[in-house]
Short mmCIF file of C-alpha atoms in Angstrom, two decimals:
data_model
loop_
_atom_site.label_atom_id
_atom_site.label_comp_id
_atom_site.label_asym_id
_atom_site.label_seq_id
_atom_site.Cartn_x
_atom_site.Cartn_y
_atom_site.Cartn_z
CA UNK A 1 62.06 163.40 -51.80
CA UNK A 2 62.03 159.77 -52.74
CA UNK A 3 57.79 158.58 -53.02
CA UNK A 4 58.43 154.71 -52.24
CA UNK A 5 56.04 152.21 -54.11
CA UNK A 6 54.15 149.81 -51.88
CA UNK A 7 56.07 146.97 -52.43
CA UNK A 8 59.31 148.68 -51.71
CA UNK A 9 57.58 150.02 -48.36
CA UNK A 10 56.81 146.59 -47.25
CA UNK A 11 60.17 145.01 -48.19
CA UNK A 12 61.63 147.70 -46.01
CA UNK A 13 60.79 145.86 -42.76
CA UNK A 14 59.61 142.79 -43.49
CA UNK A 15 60.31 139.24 -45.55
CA UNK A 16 59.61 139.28 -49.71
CA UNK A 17 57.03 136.24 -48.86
CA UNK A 18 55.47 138.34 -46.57
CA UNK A 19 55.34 141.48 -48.62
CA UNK A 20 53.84 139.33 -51.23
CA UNK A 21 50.73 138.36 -49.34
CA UNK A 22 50.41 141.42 -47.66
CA UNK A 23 50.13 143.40 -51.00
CA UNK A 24 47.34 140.51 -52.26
CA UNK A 25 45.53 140.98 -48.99
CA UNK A 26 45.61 144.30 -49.24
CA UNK A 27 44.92 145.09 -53.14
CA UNK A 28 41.82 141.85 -52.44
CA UNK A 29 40.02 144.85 -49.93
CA UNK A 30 40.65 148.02 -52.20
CA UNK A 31 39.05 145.69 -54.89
CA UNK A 32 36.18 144.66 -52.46
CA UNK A 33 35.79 147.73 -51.50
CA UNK A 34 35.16 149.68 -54.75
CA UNK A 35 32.64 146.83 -55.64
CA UNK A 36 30.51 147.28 -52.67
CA UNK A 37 31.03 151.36 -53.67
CA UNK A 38 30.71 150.97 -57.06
CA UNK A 39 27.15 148.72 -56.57
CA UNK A 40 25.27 150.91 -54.37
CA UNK A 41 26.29 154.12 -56.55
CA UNK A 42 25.05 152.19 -60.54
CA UNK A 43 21.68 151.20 -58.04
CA UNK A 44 20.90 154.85 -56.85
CA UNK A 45 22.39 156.13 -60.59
CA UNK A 46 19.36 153.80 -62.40
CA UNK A 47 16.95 155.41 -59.58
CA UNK A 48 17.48 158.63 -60.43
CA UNK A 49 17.92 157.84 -64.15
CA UNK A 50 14.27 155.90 -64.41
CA UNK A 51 13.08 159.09 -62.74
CA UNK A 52 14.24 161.25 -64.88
CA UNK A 53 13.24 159.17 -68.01
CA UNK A 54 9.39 159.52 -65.99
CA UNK A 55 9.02 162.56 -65.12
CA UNK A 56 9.44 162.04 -61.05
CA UNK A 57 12.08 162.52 -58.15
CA UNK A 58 13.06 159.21 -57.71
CA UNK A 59 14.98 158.64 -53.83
CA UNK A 60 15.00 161.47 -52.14
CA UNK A 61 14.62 161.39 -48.13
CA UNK A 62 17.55 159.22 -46.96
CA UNK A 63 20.29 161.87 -47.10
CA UNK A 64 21.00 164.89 -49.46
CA UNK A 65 18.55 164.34 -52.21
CA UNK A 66 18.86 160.50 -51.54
CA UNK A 67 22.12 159.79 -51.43
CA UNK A 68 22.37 157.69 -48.87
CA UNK A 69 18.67 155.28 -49.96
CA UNK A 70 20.49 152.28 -51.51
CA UNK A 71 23.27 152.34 -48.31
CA UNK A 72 20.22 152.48 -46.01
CA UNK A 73 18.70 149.05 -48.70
CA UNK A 74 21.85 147.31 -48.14
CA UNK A 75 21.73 147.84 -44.45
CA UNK A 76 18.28 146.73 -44.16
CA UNK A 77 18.75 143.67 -46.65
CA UNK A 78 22.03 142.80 -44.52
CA UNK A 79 19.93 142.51 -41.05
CA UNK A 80 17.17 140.43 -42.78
CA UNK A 81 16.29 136.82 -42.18
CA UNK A 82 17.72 134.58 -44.66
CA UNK A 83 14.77 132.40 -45.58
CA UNK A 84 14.61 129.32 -48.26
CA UNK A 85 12.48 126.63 -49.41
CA UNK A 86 12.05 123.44 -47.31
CA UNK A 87 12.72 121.26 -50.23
CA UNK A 88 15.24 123.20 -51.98
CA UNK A 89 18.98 121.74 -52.63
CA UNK A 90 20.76 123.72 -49.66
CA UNK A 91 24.04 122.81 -50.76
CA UNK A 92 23.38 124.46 -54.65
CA UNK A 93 21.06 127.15 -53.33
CA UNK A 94 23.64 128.40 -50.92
CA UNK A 95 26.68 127.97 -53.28
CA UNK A 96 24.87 130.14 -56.51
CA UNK A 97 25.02 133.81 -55.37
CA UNK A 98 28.80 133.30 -55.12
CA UNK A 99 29.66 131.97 -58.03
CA UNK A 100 27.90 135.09 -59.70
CA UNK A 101 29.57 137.66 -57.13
CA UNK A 102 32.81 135.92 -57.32
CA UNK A 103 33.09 135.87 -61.16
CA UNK A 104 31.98 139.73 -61.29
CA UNK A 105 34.65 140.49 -58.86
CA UNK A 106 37.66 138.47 -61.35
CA UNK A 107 36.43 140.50 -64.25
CA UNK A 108 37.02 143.46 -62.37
CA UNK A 109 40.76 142.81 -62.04
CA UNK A 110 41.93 142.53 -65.44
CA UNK A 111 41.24 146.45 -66.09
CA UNK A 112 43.68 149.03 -66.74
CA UNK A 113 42.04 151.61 -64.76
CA UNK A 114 45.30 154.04 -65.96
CA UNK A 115 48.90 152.79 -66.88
CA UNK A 116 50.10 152.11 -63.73
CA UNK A 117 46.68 151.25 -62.11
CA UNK A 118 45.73 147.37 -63.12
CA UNK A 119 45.89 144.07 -61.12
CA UNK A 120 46.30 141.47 -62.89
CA UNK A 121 47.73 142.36 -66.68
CA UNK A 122 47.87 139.19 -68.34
CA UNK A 123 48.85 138.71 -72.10
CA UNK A 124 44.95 136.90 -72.52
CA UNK A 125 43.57 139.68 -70.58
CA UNK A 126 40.33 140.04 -73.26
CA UNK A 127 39.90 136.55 -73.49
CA UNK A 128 39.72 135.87 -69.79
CA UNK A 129 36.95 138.10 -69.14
CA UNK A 130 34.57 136.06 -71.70
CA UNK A 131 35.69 132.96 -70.17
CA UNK A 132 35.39 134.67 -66.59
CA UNK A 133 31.71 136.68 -67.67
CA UNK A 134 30.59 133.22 -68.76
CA UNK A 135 31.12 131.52 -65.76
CA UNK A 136 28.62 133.40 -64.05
CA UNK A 137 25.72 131.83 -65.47
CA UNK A 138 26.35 128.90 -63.89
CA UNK A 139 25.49 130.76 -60.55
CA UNK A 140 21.85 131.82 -62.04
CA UNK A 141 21.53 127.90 -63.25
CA UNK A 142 22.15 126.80 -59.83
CA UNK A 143 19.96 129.44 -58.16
CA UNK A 144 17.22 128.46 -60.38
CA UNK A 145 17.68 124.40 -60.00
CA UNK A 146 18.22 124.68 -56.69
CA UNK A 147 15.17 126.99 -54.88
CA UNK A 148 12.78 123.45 -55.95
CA UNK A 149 10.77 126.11 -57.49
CA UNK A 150 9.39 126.09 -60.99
CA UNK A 151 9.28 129.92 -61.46
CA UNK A 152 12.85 130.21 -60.76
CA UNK A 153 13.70 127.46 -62.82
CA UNK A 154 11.81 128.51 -65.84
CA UNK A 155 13.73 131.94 -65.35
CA UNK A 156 17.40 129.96 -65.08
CA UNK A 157 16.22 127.91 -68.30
CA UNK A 158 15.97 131.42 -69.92
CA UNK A 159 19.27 132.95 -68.43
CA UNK A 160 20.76 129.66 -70.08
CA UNK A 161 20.19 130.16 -73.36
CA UNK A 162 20.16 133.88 -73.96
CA UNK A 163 23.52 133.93 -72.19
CA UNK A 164 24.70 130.99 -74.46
CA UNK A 165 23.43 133.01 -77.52
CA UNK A 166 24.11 136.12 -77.06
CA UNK A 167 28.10 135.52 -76.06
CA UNK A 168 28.80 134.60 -79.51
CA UNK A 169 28.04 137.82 -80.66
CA UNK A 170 29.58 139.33 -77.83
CA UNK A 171 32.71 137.30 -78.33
CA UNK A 172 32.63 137.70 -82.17
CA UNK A 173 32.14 141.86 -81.94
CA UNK A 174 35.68 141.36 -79.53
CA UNK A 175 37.49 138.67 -81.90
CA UNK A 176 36.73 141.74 -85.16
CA UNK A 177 38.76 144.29 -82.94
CA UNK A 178 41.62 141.81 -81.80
CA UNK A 179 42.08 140.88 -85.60
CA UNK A 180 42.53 144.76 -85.87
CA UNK A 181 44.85 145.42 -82.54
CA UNK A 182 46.86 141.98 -83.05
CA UNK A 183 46.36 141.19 -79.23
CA UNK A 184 44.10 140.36 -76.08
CA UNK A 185 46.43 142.17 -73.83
CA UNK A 186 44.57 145.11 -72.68
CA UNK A 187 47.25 147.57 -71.75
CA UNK A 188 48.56 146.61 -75.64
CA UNK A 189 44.86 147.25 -76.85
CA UNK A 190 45.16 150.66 -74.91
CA UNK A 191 48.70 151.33 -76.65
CA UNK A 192 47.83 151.07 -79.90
CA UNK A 193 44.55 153.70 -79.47
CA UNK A 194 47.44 156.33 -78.88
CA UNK A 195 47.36 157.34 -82.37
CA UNK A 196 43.15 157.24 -82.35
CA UNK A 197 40.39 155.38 -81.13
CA UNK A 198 39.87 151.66 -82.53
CA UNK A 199 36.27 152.70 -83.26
CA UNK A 200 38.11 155.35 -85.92
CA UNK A 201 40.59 153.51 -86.77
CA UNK A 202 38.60 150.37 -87.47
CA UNK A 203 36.22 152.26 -90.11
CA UNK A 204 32.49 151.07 -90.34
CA UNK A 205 33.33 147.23 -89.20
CA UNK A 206 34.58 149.05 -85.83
CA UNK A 207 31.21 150.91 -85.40
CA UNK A 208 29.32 147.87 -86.65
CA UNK A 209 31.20 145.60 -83.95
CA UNK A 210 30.50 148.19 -81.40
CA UNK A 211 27.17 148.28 -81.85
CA UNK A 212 26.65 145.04 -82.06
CA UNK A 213 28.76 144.59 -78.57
CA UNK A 214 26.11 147.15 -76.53
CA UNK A 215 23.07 145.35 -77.86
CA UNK A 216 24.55 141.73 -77.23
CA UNK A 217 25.87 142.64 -73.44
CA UNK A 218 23.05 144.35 -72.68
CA UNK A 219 20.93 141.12 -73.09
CA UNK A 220 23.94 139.31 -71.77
CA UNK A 221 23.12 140.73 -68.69
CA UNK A 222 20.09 140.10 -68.47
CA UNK A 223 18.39 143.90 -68.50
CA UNK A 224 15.57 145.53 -70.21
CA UNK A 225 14.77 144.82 -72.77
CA UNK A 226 16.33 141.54 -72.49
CA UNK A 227 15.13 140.70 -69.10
CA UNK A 228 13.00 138.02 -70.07
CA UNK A 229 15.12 135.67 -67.03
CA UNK A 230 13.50 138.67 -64.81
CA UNK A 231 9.96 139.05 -66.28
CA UNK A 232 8.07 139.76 -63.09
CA UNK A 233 4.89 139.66 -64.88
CA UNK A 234 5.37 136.31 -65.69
CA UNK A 235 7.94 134.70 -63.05
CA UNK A 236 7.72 136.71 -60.08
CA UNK A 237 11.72 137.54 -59.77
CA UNK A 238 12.80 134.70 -61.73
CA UNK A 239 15.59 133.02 -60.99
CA UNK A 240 15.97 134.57 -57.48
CA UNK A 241 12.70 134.26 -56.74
CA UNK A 242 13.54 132.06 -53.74
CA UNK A 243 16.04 134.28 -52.25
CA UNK A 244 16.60 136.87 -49.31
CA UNK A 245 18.47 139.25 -47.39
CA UNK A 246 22.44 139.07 -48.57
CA UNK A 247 21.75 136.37 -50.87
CA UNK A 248 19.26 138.22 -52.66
CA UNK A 249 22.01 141.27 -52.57
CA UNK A 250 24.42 139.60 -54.38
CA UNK A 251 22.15 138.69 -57.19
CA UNK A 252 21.53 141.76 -57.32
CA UNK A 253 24.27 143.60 -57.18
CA UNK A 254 26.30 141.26 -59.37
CA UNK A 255 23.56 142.66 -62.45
CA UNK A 256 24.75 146.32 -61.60
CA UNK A 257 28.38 145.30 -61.66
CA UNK A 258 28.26 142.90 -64.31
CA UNK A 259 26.87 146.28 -66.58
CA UNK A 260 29.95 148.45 -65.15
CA UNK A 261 32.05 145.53 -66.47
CA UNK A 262 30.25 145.38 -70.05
CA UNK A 263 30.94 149.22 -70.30
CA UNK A 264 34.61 149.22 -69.31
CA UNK A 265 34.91 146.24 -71.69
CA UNK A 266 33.85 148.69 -74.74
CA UNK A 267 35.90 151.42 -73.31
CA UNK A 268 38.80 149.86 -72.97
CA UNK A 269 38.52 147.89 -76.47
CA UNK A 270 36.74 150.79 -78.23
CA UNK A 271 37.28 154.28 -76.53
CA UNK A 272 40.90 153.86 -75.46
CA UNK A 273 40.64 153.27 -71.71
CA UNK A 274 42.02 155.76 -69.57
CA UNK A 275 43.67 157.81 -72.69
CA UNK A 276 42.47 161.25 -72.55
CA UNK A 277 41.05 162.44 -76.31
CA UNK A 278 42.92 166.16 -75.51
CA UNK A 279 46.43 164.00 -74.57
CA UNK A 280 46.65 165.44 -71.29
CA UNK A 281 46.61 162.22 -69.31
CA UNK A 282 49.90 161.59 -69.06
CA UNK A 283 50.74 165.30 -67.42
CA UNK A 284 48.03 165.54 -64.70
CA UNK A 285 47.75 163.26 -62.07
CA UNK A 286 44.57 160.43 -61.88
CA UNK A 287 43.27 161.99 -65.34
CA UNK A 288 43.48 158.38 -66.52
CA UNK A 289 40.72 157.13 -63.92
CA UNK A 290 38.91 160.74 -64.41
CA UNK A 291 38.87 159.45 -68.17
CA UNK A 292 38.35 155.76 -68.33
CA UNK A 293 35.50 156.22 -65.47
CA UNK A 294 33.69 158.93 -67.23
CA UNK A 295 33.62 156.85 -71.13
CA UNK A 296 32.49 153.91 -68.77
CA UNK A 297 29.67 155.69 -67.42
CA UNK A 298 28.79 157.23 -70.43
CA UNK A 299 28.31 153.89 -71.90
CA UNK A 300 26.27 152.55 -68.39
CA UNK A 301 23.90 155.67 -68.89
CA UNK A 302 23.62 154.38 -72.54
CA UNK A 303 22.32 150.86 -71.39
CA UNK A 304 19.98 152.41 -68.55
CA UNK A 305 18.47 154.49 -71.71
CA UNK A 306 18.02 151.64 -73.40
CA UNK A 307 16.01 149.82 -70.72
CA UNK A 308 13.67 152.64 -69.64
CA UNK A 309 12.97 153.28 -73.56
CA UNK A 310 12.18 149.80 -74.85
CA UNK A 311 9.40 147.28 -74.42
CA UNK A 312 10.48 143.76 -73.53
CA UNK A 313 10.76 141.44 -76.08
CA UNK A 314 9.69 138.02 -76.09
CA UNK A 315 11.26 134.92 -75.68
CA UNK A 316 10.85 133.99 -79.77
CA UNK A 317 11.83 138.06 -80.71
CA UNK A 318 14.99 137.71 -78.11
CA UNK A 319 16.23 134.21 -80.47
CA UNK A 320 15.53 135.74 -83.62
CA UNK A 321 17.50 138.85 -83.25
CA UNK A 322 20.48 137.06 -82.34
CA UNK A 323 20.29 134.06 -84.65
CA UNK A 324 18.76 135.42 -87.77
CA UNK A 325 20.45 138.83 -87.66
CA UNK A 326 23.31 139.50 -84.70
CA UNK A 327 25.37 136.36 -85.51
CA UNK A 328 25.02 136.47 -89.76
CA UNK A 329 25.90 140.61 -89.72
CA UNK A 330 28.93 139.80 -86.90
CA UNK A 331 30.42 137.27 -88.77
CA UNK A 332 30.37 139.04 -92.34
CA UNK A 333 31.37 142.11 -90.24
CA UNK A 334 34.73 140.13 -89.06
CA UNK A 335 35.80 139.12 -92.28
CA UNK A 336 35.42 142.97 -93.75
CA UNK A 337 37.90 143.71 -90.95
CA UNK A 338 40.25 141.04 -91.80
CA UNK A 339 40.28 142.60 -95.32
CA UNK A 340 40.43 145.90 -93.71
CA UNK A 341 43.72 144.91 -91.99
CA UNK A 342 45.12 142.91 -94.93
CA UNK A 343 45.06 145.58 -97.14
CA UNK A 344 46.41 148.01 -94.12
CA UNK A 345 43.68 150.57 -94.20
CA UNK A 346 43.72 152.58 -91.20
CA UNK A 347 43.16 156.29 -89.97
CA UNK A 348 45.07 158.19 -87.24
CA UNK A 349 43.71 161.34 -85.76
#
């Protein structure tokens, strides 16, 4: 028996045009749909996590152990009244939660979930989600300009330029792995790990870059230790500080989804993807999500670690670690890989 793919279903009884937006329609909910999923899971995951780190239960009334506490949130943040300052700039207030949703959600596309499971495989596909993940400060900048409030704009201020500074190390830690792959394609990046892991292959300036990646998108997005934009001792909420009900959700959930996306980032580019490390993934069906979902996590578990173990920094330590140390070891740690490459030194497993 014949399985037919969903575009060949849909040209069987109706026009190609119409097929088309049909299949964009429909792949635009699955993709919604896991992000609204994949949010309330990370939220209930760091719950149970910082419990765990302190010695406590964390959620556990709504549902089985729980489960079901950040569904019953989101319900109770959906029916709330959407409130806002008097003198605040509706028009930027009102348009800043999306553009930080909205970005999240475009970064999301790009991934090669398993070889025959990606959206939108594009022969830039690494550099698009910088330029994408960048975009979304512009949402917190608005947010915080627009409540007319000086706590939230203090906390924008902040978001500015630790985003701004930490992306070049981000972006630098990517460039030393593309100068070792030879591409931004993703599902080429994932190709070329078929004979081993760019973290192996890549020798010490791999590790280094990788390294170097978790601490800079951790502060990239804008978590513990790095949550200076946040600092509640100081700013209230921050930049959101003005903010309810959905609005308030999207902020928030954007954070959550924004740290799935700086995981599967260094999965994909570092941990080959969906590639099993046993080379089964190819024989058994949806091993390549099993996989690529369980390095991603791995890595998200990793960055919750890192912001229930910590102490915030402050503004002047945050700076310092990027400029004085971050940038000057990233970009001597991009020209040992170019050497690396140019003399065509490379291990296989």
């Amino acid at each position: 028996m014949k399985i037919l793919s969903i575009n060949e279903w849909l040209l069987s009884f109706m026009p190609a045009g119409a097929a088309s937006i049909t299949e964009m329609v429909l792949i635009a909910l699955i993709y919604l749909t896991v992000f609204a999923v994949l949010g309330l899971y990370l939220v209930l995951l760091e719950r149970k996590v910082a419990a765990w780190f302190q010695l406590r239960l964390g959620p556990n009334r709504v549902g089985y152990k729980g489960m079901f506490q950040t569904l019953a949130d989101a319900l109770k943040l959906v029916s709330k009244e959407l409130t806002g300052t008097v003198k605040a700039d509706k028009f930027l207030y009102n348009l800043a939660p999306y553009f930080v949703i909205i970005t999240a959600l475009m970064a999301l596309s790009v991934f090669p979930f398993t070889e025959n499971l990606q959206a939108f495989d594009i022969n830039i596909g690494l550099f698009f989600l910088i330029a994408i993940s960048s975009i979304g400060v512009i949402g917190i900048l608005l947010g915080g300009w627009g409540s007319n409030n000086k706590f939230a704009l203090i906390g924008a201020m902040r978001s500015g330029v630790q985003t701004i500074s930490y992306e070049l190390s981000v972006g630098l830690s990517l460039l030393t792995m593309v100068i070792l792959t030879g591409s931004l394609q993703l599902s080429e990046i994932i190709e070329v790990q078929k004979n081993g892991w760019l973290i192996v292959q890549g020798h010490i300036p791999a590790m280094i870059a990788f390294m170097i990646y978790m601490i800079s998108g951790t502060a990239e997005t804008n978590r513990a230790p790095f949550d200076m934009v946040e600092a509640e001792s100081e700013l209230g909420a921050g930049y959101h500080t003005e903010y309810s009900g959905m609005k308030f959700a999207y902020f928030f959930l954007a954070e959550f989804i924004n740290m799935f996306i700086i995981a599967a980032i260094a999965t994909t580019v570092f941990f080959g993807g969906w590639l099993s490390p046993f080379g089964i993934t190819e024989s058994i069906p949806f091993m390549g999500i099993f996989w690529f979902l369980a390095k991603t996590f791995v890595l998200v578990f990793l960055m919750m670690w890192f912001r229930w173990t910590f102490p915030r920094l402050r503004v002047d330590q945050l700076l310092t670690l990027e400029w004085k140390y971050l940038l000057p070891i990233n970009l001597v740690n991009l020209v040992l890989m170019a050497v690396i490459v140019w003399l065509n030194i490379t291990i296989q497993f």
